[in-house]
Structure formats: C-alpha cells, structure tokens
Amino acid sequence: MNKKTNLVIVPCHSIWKIDDRLDSENYGQCSEHWFLAPFQYEGHDHLAFIMHSLLAIEKLLEDVSGSLLLFSGSCTKADAGQVSEAQSYLSLTLKLLTAVTNGIELPVSLKNSTDIYKVCERITENMKYQGLSVTELFAKHISTEEFALDSFDNLLYSLARFHELTLNYPSSVTIVGFGFKTKRFLQCHACAIDYPLSKIEYLSYEPKPQYSETEKIEAYFNDLKHQENKNALELFALDWYGTKEPLRSKKTKRNPFALSQNYKLPLKLEKPILNDKEFFETKIQGKMPWSSLSHI
C-alpha cells in the first residue's frame, strides 16, 4: 500500500443485510434492509449510516493517495451471522457507488433521500475528475477493521489496523459519525490514548426524525443528549478504557461469536484497570507512537 498518513474512520452502528437475492433494490434505504436496534428507527438512523459512509469517502478523495478509509465494527448481531458491521458498510457503499457510476437507475425511495443522492453525485464527479474508478478506490484506499465492539475500540483498533496495513501510524485522523458522539470520541477516547486533539477532525451527520413539530424534534435531540450522557459520557468518565463494569459487559453482549482481536497494540488492556489516571500517567502519556504528534 502506498505511503499513507491520513486515517478516515467510520464507526459502524449496525449491519446491512447484504444478501441481494432478498431485494435487488436493496441499497440500505429502508429500515428493513438493516438489523436495527429499537432506538434506531425513530431518527431513521440507517440513512445516517449511509451518509457517514459517503461523507467519509468524500473526505478520502481530498487526498486519496495519502489517505486510508476504514469502516470499523465487529460481528455484533447473532441474527446476521458472522458478517461484520464494517464489511456490511463497505459492501453497501461499494454497491451504491458502482450503481451510480454505471448509470443504474436507483430506487425512488433512495432518490428521495436528497442528501444521499447529492453526495453520490459529488463523489462520482470528483472520481471522474481524478480518473479514479470505484474498483480502484475500494481496492487501494478502503478497508475494514472488524473487531471493534464500542467507540473506544473504533478509535484504538482503527489506529492498529492502519499500522497493520501501512506499517506506520497516521499523522491525522478524521472520524465521520453522529455529532452527538463528538465529545465521547474527543474528550474521552482520544485523550485516554494520548492522541493529540489538534490532529483529529470530527465530521458529523445527525439522525433525522420525520417530525414537522419543532417541539417533537427538540424533544428527540434532548433525549439523545440525555442518553449519550447517561450511557456513554458518564460511564467512560469513570472507566476510561472500558475495562470495568458495566462497559465490559456491554462489549460482551455485542460479541455473540466470541471473537477476539490480535492487533499489535501499543498498550495492554486485558485486565480491569483500577486507577485510570495512574495508568495513563505511567503507561500512556508521552509513550504512544502518536504522542509526539502534539509537537508537530
């Protein structure tokens, strides 16, 4: 793989039903095309998943030779079989962009998702300008990280996977995901592993509940913020590395096939860390292969 220094991460949140035999027009535009959790329906999260993937590719195309895009997420759904979130996102995005570049008529339901349709057009125009085919784009510049079980893993394992593929660590990281998770990635995870915030960019695209009433929209996003604080920010503030309860059990529940990563990580997290601050100061701070980036 060519010398790459920029990492683009898409933290995955679900699994697309890849089997095209079920529906030839399955581009992920309908909720039934996904293995969704109950809380992912109201905001039409599945459409945001597609947008995260496309916006990440658009970011990749800004410096395609120097960048690598990784879809990050493990096999989290027993009903889906051993198909990872990452592989399903990659397969969906490949199918969609192949269709668009080949002039295949897209389903009306997908065309009605104007944000998706517009970014697809921008991507295909950009690729045409750069003389880049979909096949080449995916073969040389896009891959997967298939062991992450939570957002901390998304960041750490993607750094490790980048190193596995390129033999170096990225000098910059772009994360493309839900805006309400920005604090979690930047203030919790990046700080916990000493990755300089000055070298991270977060691009957000939020869920879009189909409400016309302002009050309902405000209530929806207020609840999102509340749930993020309760189920993530407050927990990671007490358990920086997700090695204790309840975060540890959450990861176990998301791992129905008992898969385990084998990356060469620069830090060891096998056992519960009793004192996160002490662990950070003695094992992490200034000692990570990316710590020195803060001086660049």
Short mmCIF file of C-alpha atoms in Angstrom, two decimals:
data_model
loop_
_atom_site.label_atom_id
_atom_site.label_comp_id
_atom_site.label_asym_id
_atom_site.label_seq_id
_atom_site.Cartn_x
_atom_site.Cartn_y
_atom_site.Cartn_z
CA MET A 1 0.00 0.00 0.00
CA ASN A 2 1.31 3.48 -0.90
CA LYS A 3 2.63 5.70 1.86
CA LYS A 4 -0.44 6.89 3.68
CA THR A 5 -0.54 9.29 6.60
CA ASN A 6 -4.22 10.17 6.99
CA LEU A 7 -6.80 7.85 8.57
CA VAL A 8 -10.54 8.26 7.97
CA ILE A 9 -12.75 6.23 10.32
CA VAL A 10 -16.42 5.35 10.02
CA PRO A 11 -17.58 3.89 13.35
CA CYS A 12 -20.32 1.45 12.35
CA HIS A 13 -23.61 1.10 14.23
CA SER A 14 -25.48 -1.75 12.57
CA ILE A 15 -25.31 -4.46 9.91
CA TRP A 16 -26.74 -4.13 6.42
CA LYS A 17 -28.49 -7.21 5.06
CA ILE A 18 -26.05 -7.93 2.26
CA ASP A 19 -27.94 -10.77 0.51
CA ASP A 20 -29.13 -9.13 -2.72
CA ARG A 21 -31.37 -12.07 -3.51
CA LEU A 22 -33.80 -10.75 -0.95
CA ASP A 23 -34.25 -7.45 -2.76
CA SER A 24 -32.43 -6.33 -5.89
CA GLU A 25 -33.19 -2.70 -4.97
CA ASN A 26 -31.68 -3.01 -1.50
CA TYR A 27 -29.31 -0.08 -1.15
CA GLY A 28 -29.92 0.26 2.57
CA GLN A 29 -32.52 2.99 2.09
CA CYS A 30 -35.25 1.14 4.03
CA SER A 31 -35.15 0.18 7.69
CA GLU A 32 -35.93 -3.45 6.82
CA HIS A 33 -32.62 -3.61 4.94
CA TRP A 34 -30.80 -3.48 8.29
CA PHE A 35 -30.52 -5.30 11.60
CA LEU A 36 -31.62 -2.30 13.64
CA ALA A 37 -31.99 -1.86 17.39
CA PRO A 38 -35.35 -0.44 18.56
CA PHE A 39 -33.87 3.00 19.29
CA GLN A 40 -32.52 3.33 15.73
CA TYR A 41 -35.88 3.64 13.98
CA GLU A 42 -37.21 6.99 15.15
CA GLY A 43 -34.33 9.02 13.74
CA HIS A 44 -34.06 6.95 10.55
CA ASP A 45 -30.53 6.11 11.65
CA HIS A 46 -29.99 3.78 8.70
CA LEU A 47 -29.98 6.76 6.33
CA ALA A 48 -27.37 8.45 8.51
CA PHE A 49 -25.23 5.30 8.29
CA ILE A 50 -25.19 5.66 4.50
CA MET A 51 -24.35 9.35 4.79
CA HIS A 52 -21.48 8.66 7.18
CA SER A 53 -20.01 6.25 4.63
CA LEU A 54 -20.39 8.66 1.73
CA LEU A 55 -19.07 11.68 3.62
CA ALA A 56 -16.06 9.60 4.64
CA ILE A 57 -15.38 8.76 1.00
CA GLU A 58 -15.71 12.42 0.10
CA LYS A 59 -13.12 13.20 2.78
CA LEU A 60 -10.89 10.40 1.47
CA LEU A 61 -10.98 11.88 -2.02
CA GLU A 62 -9.46 15.14 -0.75
CA ASP A 63 -6.12 13.30 -0.57
CA VAL A 64 -6.77 9.81 -1.83
CA SER A 65 -3.15 8.76 -2.32
CA GLY A 66 -2.23 9.76 1.23
CA SER A 67 -5.34 8.52 2.99
CA LEU A 68 -6.94 5.27 4.07
CA LEU A 69 -10.62 4.84 4.95
CA LEU A 70 -11.54 2.17 7.47
CA PHE A 71 -15.05 1.02 8.28
CA SER A 72 -14.87 -0.14 11.91
CA GLY A 73 -17.19 -2.61 13.62
CA SER A 74 -17.33 -6.29 14.54
CA CYS A 75 -19.87 -9.11 14.12
CA THR A 76 -22.32 -7.77 16.69
CA LYS A 77 -25.62 -9.42 15.68
CA ALA A 78 -26.22 -13.15 16.09
CA ASP A 79 -29.12 -12.99 13.61
CA ALA A 80 -26.80 -11.59 10.94
CA GLY A 81 -24.33 -14.44 11.23
CA GLN A 82 -20.61 -13.80 11.04
CA VAL A 83 -20.93 -10.66 8.97
CA SER A 84 -19.23 -7.64 10.48
CA GLU A 85 -20.71 -4.19 10.66
CA ALA A 86 -17.62 -2.96 8.81
CA GLN A 87 -17.91 -5.42 5.94
CA SER A 88 -21.60 -4.68 5.50
CA TYR A 89 -21.00 -0.93 5.33
CA LEU A 90 -18.21 -1.43 2.80
CA SER A 91 -20.35 -3.75 0.67
CA LEU A 92 -23.29 -1.35 0.70
CA THR A 93 -21.19 1.66 -0.22
CA LEU A 94 -19.47 -0.27 -3.00
CA LYS A 95 -22.82 -1.40 -4.41
CA LEU A 96 -24.29 2.10 -4.26
CA LEU A 97 -21.36 3.90 -5.89
CA THR A 98 -21.00 1.19 -8.53
CA ALA A 99 -24.64 1.68 -9.46
CA VAL A 100 -24.35 5.47 -9.59
CA THR A 101 -21.17 5.49 -11.69
CA ASN A 102 -22.65 2.94 -14.12
CA GLY A 103 -25.83 4.95 -14.56
CA ILE A 104 -28.08 2.30 -13.00
CA GLU A 105 -31.48 3.71 -12.08
CA LEU A 106 -31.76 3.99 -8.31
CA PRO A 107 -35.00 3.27 -6.43
CA VAL A 108 -37.28 6.27 -5.98
CA SER A 109 -37.09 5.81 -2.21
CA LEU A 110 -33.34 6.37 -2.41
CA LYS A 111 -33.58 9.33 -4.77
CA ASN A 112 -35.98 10.91 -2.28
CA SER A 113 -33.14 10.93 0.24
CA THR A 114 -31.75 14.11 -1.28
CA ASP A 115 -28.67 14.32 0.95
CA ILE A 116 -27.57 10.84 -0.12
CA TYR A 117 -28.27 11.46 -3.79
CA LYS A 118 -26.39 14.78 -3.81
CA VAL A 119 -23.27 13.44 -2.13
CA CYS A 120 -23.26 10.45 -4.52
CA GLU A 121 -23.22 12.87 -7.43
CA ARG A 122 -20.40 14.90 -5.88
CA ILE A 123 -18.34 11.76 -5.31
CA THR A 124 -18.79 10.44 -8.85
CA GLU A 125 -17.87 13.83 -10.33
CA ASN A 126 -14.78 14.00 -8.13
CA MET A 127 -13.74 10.47 -9.07
CA LYS A 128 -14.23 11.24 -12.75
CA TYR A 129 -12.08 14.36 -12.39
CA GLN A 130 -9.33 12.31 -10.71
CA GLY A 131 -9.59 9.47 -13.23
CA LEU A 132 -10.42 7.04 -10.45
CA SER A 133 -12.72 4.03 -10.80
CA VAL A 134 -14.85 2.61 -8.00
CA THR A 135 -12.92 -0.65 -8.23
CA GLU A 136 -9.57 1.10 -7.80
CA LEU A 137 -10.89 3.30 -4.99
CA PHE A 138 -12.05 0.36 -2.91
CA ALA A 139 -9.11 -1.90 -3.74
CA LYS A 140 -6.38 0.59 -2.89
CA HIS A 141 -7.80 3.09 -0.43
CA ILE A 142 -10.63 1.50 1.59
CA SER A 143 -10.60 -1.40 4.02
CA THR A 144 -12.20 -2.68 7.23
CA GLU A 145 -11.46 -3.00 10.92
CA GLU A 146 -13.64 -5.91 12.09
CA PHE A 147 -13.13 -6.32 15.83
CA ALA A 148 -14.36 -3.07 17.44
CA LEU A 149 -17.16 -3.57 19.97
CA ASP A 150 -17.55 0.01 21.17
CA SER A 151 -16.47 3.53 20.29
CA PHE A 152 -13.19 3.27 22.21
CA ASP A 153 -12.34 0.21 20.12
CA ASN A 154 -13.35 2.07 16.95
CA LEU A 155 -10.55 4.57 17.53
CA LEU A 156 -7.85 2.37 19.04
CA TYR A 157 -8.34 -0.63 16.76
CA SER A 158 -8.53 1.56 13.67
CA LEU A 159 -5.14 3.02 14.56
CA ALA A 160 -3.80 -0.51 14.96
CA ARG A 161 -5.37 -1.68 11.70
CA PHE A 162 -3.93 1.35 9.89
CA HIS A 163 -0.50 0.33 11.16
CA GLU A 164 -1.12 -3.27 10.11
CA LEU A 165 -1.86 -2.17 6.55
CA THR A 166 0.63 0.68 6.12
CA LEU A 167 3.40 -0.13 8.65
CA ASN A 168 3.08 3.35 10.15
CA TYR A 169 0.63 5.27 12.33
CA PRO A 170 -1.47 8.12 10.94
CA SER A 171 -0.39 11.70 11.48
CA SER A 172 -4.03 12.80 11.28
CA VAL A 173 -7.40 11.20 11.91
CA THR A 174 -10.87 12.09 10.66
CA ILE A 175 -13.87 10.44 12.31
CA VAL A 176 -17.21 10.56 10.50
CA GLY A 177 -20.22 9.84 12.66
CA PHE A 178 -23.07 11.17 14.76
CA GLY A 179 -22.48 14.67 16.06
CA PHE A 180 -23.84 13.85 19.50
CA LYS A 181 -20.92 11.42 19.93
CA THR A 182 -18.23 14.04 19.28
CA LYS A 183 -17.44 14.59 22.96
CA ARG A 184 -17.16 10.87 23.56
CA PHE A 185 -14.51 10.41 20.87
CA LEU A 186 -12.54 13.57 21.50
CA GLN A 187 -12.80 14.25 25.23
CA CYS A 188 -12.85 10.60 26.35
CA HIS A 189 -11.22 8.22 23.87
CA ALA A 190 -8.59 10.37 22.16
CA CYS A 191 -7.44 11.79 25.47
CA ALA A 192 -7.31 8.32 27.07
CA ILE A 193 -4.82 7.09 24.46
CA ASP A 194 -2.92 10.39 24.21
CA TYR A 195 -3.83 11.05 20.58
CA PRO A 196 -3.45 14.83 20.06
CA LEU A 197 -6.79 16.57 19.59
CA SER A 198 -5.12 19.00 17.20
CA LYS A 199 -4.66 16.09 14.79
CA ILE A 200 -8.28 14.87 14.88
CA GLU A 201 -11.19 16.15 12.84
CA TYR A 202 -14.76 15.05 13.55
CA LEU A 203 -17.34 15.27 10.75
CA SER A 204 -20.91 14.84 11.88
CA TYR A 205 -24.21 13.90 10.34
CA GLU A 206 -27.14 13.52 12.71
CA PRO A 207 -30.26 11.32 12.63
CA LYS A 208 -33.28 12.96 11.03
CA PRO A 209 -36.60 12.14 12.69
CA GLN A 210 -39.51 12.90 10.37
CA TYR A 211 -41.37 15.36 12.58
CA SER A 212 -42.88 18.64 11.47
CA GLU A 213 -43.44 19.91 15.02
CA THR A 214 -40.47 21.79 16.46
CA GLU A 215 -41.32 20.54 19.95
CA LYS A 216 -41.03 16.89 18.91
CA ILE A 217 -37.71 17.48 17.16
CA GLU A 218 -36.32 19.29 20.20
CA ALA A 219 -37.56 16.53 22.50
CA TYR A 220 -35.91 13.90 20.30
CA PHE A 221 -32.49 15.56 20.34
CA ASN A 222 -32.74 16.41 24.05
CA ASP A 223 -33.35 12.72 24.73
CA LEU A 224 -30.39 11.79 22.50
CA LYS A 225 -28.16 14.08 24.55
CA HIS A 226 -29.50 12.63 27.80
CA GLN A 227 -28.94 9.04 26.66
CA GLU A 228 -25.43 9.86 25.43
CA ASN A 229 -24.54 11.38 28.79
CA LYS A 230 -26.09 8.52 30.77
CA ASN A 231 -24.93 5.55 28.67
CA ALA A 232 -21.55 6.78 27.43
CA LEU A 233 -20.00 10.01 28.72
CA GLU A 234 -20.69 9.36 32.40
CA LEU A 235 -19.53 5.74 32.12
CA PHE A 236 -16.31 6.49 30.23
CA ALA A 237 -15.54 9.32 32.66
CA LEU A 238 -15.34 6.62 35.35
CA ASP A 239 -13.80 3.92 33.15
CA TRP A 240 -11.53 5.50 30.54
CA TYR A 241 -10.61 2.23 28.85
CA GLY A 242 -13.86 0.27 29.20
CA THR A 243 -12.22 -2.49 31.25
CA LYS A 244 -14.69 -2.49 34.16
CA GLU A 245 -18.43 -2.92 34.63
CA PRO A 246 -20.84 -2.06 33.10
CA LEU A 247 -18.87 -1.21 29.95
CA ARG A 248 -17.13 -4.56 29.92
CA SER A 249 -20.44 -6.47 29.93
CA LYS A 250 -21.81 -4.24 27.17
CA LYS A 251 -18.94 -5.32 24.93
CA THR A 252 -19.50 -8.98 25.78
CA LYS A 253 -23.16 -8.70 24.74
CA ARG A 254 -22.06 -7.24 21.41
CA ASN A 255 -19.79 -10.21 20.75
CA PRO A 256 -22.11 -13.20 20.11
CA PHE A 257 -19.38 -15.15 18.30
CA ALA A 258 -16.74 -14.55 21.00
CA LEU A 259 -14.28 -13.06 18.52
CA SER A 260 -11.02 -11.58 19.77
CA GLN A 261 -8.67 -9.10 18.17
CA ASN A 262 -5.00 -9.89 17.61
CA TYR A 263 -3.63 -6.45 16.78
CA LYS A 264 -0.19 -5.44 17.98
CA LEU A 265 -1.46 -2.71 20.28
CA PRO A 266 0.96 -0.28 21.93
CA LEU A 267 -0.97 -0.65 25.21
CA LYS A 268 -2.30 -3.66 27.12
CA LEU A 269 -5.88 -3.68 28.40
CA GLU A 270 -6.52 -7.33 29.23
CA LYS A 271 -7.23 -6.79 32.93
CA PRO A 272 -9.52 -4.26 34.65
CA ILE A 273 -7.60 -1.04 35.27
CA LEU A 274 -8.16 0.03 38.86
CA ASN A 275 -6.80 3.56 38.55
CA ASP A 276 -7.21 5.06 35.07
CA LYS A 277 -5.35 8.29 35.86
CA GLU A 278 -2.34 6.43 37.23
CA PHE A 279 -2.39 4.01 34.29
CA PHE A 280 -2.48 6.93 31.85
CA GLU A 281 0.35 8.80 33.54
CA THR A 282 2.64 5.75 33.85
CA LYS A 283 1.80 3.73 30.73
CA ILE A 284 0.28 6.07 28.14
CA GLN A 285 1.18 9.75 28.42
CA GLY A 286 4.05 10.59 26.09
CA LYS A 287 4.69 6.91 25.38
CA MET A 288 2.33 6.16 22.50
CA PRO A 289 3.74 6.07 18.94
CA TRP A 290 1.48 9.02 18.14
CA SER A 291 2.12 11.06 21.33
CA SER A 292 4.87 13.12 19.67
CA LEU A 293 2.42 14.41 17.07
CA SER A 294 1.35 17.08 19.56
CA HIS A 295 4.70 18.80 18.96
CA ILE A 296 4.35 18.86 15.17
#
